mmCIF file of C-alpha atoms in Angstrom:
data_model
loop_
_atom_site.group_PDB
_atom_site.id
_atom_site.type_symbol
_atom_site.label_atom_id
_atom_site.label_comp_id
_atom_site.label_asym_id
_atom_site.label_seq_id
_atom_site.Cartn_x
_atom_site.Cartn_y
_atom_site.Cartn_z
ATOM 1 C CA UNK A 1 0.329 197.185 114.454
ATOM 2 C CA UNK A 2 -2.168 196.301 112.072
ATOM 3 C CA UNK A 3 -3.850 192.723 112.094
ATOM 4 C CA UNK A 4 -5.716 191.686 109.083
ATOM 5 C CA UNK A 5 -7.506 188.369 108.476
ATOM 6 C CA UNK A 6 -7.904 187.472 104.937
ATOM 7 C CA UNK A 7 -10.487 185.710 103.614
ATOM 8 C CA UNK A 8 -11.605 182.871 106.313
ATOM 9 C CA UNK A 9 -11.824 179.609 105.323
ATOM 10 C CA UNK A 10 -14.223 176.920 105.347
ATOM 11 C CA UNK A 11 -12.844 175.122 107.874
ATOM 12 C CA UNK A 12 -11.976 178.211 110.144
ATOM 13 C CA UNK A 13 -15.373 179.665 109.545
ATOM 14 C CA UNK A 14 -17.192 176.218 110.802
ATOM 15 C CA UNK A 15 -14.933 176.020 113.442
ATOM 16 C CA UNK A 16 -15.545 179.274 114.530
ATOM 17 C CA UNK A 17 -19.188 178.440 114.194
ATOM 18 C CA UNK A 18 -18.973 176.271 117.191
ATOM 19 C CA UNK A 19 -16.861 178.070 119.154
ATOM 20 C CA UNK A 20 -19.271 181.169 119.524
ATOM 21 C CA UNK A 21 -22.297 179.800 121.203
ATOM 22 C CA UNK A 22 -19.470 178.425 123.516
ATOM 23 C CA UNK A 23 -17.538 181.574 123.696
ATOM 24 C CA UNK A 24 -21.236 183.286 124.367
ATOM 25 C CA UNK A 25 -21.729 181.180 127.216
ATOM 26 C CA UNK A 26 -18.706 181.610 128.988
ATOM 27 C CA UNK A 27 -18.978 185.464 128.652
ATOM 28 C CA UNK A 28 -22.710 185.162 130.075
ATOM 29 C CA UNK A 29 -21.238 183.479 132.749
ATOM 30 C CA UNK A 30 -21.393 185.644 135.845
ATOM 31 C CA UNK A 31 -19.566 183.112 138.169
ATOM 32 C CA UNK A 32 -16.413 182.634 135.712
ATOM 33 C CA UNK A 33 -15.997 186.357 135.588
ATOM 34 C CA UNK A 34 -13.485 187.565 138.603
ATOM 35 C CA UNK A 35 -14.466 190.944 140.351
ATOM 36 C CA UNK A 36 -11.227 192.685 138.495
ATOM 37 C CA UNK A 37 -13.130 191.640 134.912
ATOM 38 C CA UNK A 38 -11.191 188.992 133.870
ATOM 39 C CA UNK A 39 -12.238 185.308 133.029
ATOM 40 C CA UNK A 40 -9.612 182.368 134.206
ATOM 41 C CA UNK A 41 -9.289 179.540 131.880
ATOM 42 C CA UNK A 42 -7.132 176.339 132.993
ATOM 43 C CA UNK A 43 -5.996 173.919 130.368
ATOM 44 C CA UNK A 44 -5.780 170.311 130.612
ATOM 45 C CA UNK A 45 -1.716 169.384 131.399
ATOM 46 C CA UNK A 46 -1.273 172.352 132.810
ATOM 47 C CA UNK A 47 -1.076 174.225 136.407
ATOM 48 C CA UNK A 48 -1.186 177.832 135.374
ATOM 49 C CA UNK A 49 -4.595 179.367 134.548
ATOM 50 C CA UNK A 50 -4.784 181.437 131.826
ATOM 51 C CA UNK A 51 -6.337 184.954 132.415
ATOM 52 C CA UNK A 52 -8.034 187.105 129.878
ATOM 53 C CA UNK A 53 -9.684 190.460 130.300
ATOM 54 C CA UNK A 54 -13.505 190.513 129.647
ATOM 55 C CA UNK A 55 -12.928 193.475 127.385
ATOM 56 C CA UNK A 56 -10.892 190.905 124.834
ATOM 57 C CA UNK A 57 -13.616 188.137 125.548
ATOM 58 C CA UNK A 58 -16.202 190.205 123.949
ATOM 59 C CA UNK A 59 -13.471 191.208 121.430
ATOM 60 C CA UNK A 60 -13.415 187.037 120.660
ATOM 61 C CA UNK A 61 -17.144 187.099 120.632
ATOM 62 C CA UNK A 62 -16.954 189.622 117.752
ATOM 63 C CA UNK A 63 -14.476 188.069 115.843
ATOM 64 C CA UNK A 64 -15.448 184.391 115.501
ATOM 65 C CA UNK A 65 -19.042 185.731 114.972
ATOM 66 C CA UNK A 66 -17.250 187.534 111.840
ATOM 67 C CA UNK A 67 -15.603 184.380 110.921
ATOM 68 C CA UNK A 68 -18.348 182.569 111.065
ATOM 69 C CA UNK A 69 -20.106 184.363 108.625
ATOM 70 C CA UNK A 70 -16.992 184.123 106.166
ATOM 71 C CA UNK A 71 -16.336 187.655 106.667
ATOM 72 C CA UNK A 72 -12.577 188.913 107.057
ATOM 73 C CA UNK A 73 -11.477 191.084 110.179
ATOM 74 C CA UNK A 74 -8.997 194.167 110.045
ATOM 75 C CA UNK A 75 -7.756 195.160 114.110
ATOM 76 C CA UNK A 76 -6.356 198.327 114.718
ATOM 77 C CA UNK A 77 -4.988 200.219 117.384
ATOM 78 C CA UNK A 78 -6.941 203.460 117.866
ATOM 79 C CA UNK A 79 -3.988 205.508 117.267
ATOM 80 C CA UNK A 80 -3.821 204.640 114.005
ATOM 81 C CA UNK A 81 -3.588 207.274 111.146
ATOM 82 C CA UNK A 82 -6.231 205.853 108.130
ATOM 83 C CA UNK A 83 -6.617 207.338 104.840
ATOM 84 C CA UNK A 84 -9.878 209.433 103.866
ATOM 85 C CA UNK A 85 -11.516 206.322 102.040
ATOM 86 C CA UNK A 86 -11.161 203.866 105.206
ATOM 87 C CA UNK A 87 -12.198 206.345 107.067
ATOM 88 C CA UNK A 88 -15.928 206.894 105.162
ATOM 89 C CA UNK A 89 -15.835 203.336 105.098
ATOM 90 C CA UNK A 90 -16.237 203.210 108.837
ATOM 91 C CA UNK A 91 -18.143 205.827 108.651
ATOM 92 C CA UNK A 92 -20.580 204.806 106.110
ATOM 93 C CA UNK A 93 -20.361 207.724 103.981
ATOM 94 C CA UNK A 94 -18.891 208.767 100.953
ATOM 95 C CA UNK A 95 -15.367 209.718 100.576
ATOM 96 C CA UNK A 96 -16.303 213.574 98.936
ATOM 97 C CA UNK A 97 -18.509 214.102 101.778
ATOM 98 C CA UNK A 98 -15.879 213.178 104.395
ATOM 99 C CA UNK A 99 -13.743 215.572 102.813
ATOM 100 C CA UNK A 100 -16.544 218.207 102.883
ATOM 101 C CA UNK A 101 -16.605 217.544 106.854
ATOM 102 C CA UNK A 102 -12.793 217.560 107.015
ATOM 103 C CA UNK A 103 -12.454 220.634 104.632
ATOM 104 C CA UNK A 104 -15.074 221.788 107.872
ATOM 105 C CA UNK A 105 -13.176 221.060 110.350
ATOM 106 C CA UNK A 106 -15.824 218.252 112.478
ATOM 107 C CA UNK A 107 -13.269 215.862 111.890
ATOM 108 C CA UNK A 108 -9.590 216.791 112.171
ATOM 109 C CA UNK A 109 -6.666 215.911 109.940
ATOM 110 C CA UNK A 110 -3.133 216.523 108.237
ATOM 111 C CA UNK A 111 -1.721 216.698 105.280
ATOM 112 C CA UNK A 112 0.960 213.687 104.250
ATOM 113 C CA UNK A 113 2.392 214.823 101.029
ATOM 114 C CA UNK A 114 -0.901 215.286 98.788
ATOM 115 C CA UNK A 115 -3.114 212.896 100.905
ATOM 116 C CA UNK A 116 -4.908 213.362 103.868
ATOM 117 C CA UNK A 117 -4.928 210.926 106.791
ATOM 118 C CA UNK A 118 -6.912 210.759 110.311
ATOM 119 C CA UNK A 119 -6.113 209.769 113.090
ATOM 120 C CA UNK A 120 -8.726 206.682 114.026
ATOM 121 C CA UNK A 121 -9.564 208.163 117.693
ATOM 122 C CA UNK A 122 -10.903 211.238 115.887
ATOM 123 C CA UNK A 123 -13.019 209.376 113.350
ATOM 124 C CA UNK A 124 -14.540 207.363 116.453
ATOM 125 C CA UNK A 125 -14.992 210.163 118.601
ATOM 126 C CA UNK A 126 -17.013 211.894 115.191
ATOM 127 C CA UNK A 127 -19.146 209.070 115.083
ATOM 128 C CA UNK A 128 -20.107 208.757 118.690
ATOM 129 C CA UNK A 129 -21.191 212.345 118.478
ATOM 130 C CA UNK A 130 -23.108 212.088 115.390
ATOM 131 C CA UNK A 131 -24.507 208.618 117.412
ATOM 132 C CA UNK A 132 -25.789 210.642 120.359
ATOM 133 C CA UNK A 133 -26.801 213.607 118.436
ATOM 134 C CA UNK A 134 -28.982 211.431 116.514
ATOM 135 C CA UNK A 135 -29.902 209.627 119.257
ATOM 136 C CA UNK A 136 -31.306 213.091 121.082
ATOM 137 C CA UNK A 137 -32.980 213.691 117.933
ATOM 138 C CA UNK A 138 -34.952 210.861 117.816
ATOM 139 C CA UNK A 139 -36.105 210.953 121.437
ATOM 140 C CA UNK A 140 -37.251 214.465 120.551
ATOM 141 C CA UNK A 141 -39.351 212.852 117.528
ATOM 142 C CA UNK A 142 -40.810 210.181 119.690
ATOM 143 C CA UNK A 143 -41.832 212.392 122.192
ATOM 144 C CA UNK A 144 -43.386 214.900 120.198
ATOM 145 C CA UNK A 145 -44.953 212.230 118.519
ATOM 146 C CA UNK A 146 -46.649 210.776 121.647
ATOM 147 C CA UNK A 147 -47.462 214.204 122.741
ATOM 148 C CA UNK A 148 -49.668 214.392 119.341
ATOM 149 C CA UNK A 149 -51.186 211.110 119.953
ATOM 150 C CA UNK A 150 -49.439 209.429 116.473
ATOM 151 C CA UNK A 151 -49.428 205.917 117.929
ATOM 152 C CA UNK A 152 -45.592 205.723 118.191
#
């Protein structure tokens, strides 16, 4: 199931506006949050309380602060299969060299007809390795760096 938001309006994106320092709060909250992660909300004429998981609070967070800024919002589930162009897109490269690492094999695929498609867990999974190699990279830099005195 795909979700896509088009273009948000004026009035959402204001409204949204002043929902998220609200939203913000209430996930900052430590006293709102149950000790099974999920925030209770009760609603004026009625009994039942509304429970939502923490996980989809911070979810909310992201979208209205997307909304606010005018931008639109695509959800997917992580199962998804995405063609090669959304998937440089998320990964902020270009689409040849995403085929080059495809072509590879660092990111896995399969053939639908003449087009390749990925599954979305595997371009996430990619990225958080690139994320942490890069991250171990840069530690390395930094501490060679203060190991040469170069003010960093």
């Amino acid at each position: 199931m795909e979700t896509v938001l088009e273009r948000t309006s004026k009035a959402d994106q204001e409204i949204a506006k002043k929902s998220i320092s609200k939203i913000r709060r209430i996930n900052s909250l430590k006293t709102s949050i149950t000790d099974t992660g999920f925030i209770q909300f009760t609603f004026q004429g009625s009994d039942e309380p509304l429970s939502i998981p923490k996980k989809a609070m911070a979810l909310l967070n992201v979208i209205l602060d997307n909304m606010a800024q005018g931008k639109s919002i695509t959800l997917l589930p992580s199962d998804s299969e995405i063609s090669t162009q959304e998937a440089a897109d998320i990964l902020n490269i270009s689409r040849p060299y995403l085929v080059k690492l495809i072509e590879d094999g660092a990111i896995p695929f399969k053939k639908v007809g003449t087009h390749r498609r990925l599954n979305l867990n595997d371009v996430i999974e990619y990225d958080l390795r690139m994320k942490k190699i890069r991250d171990k990279k840069l530690e390395e830099l930094a501490k060679l760096a203060q190991e040469m005195n170069l003010g960093y």
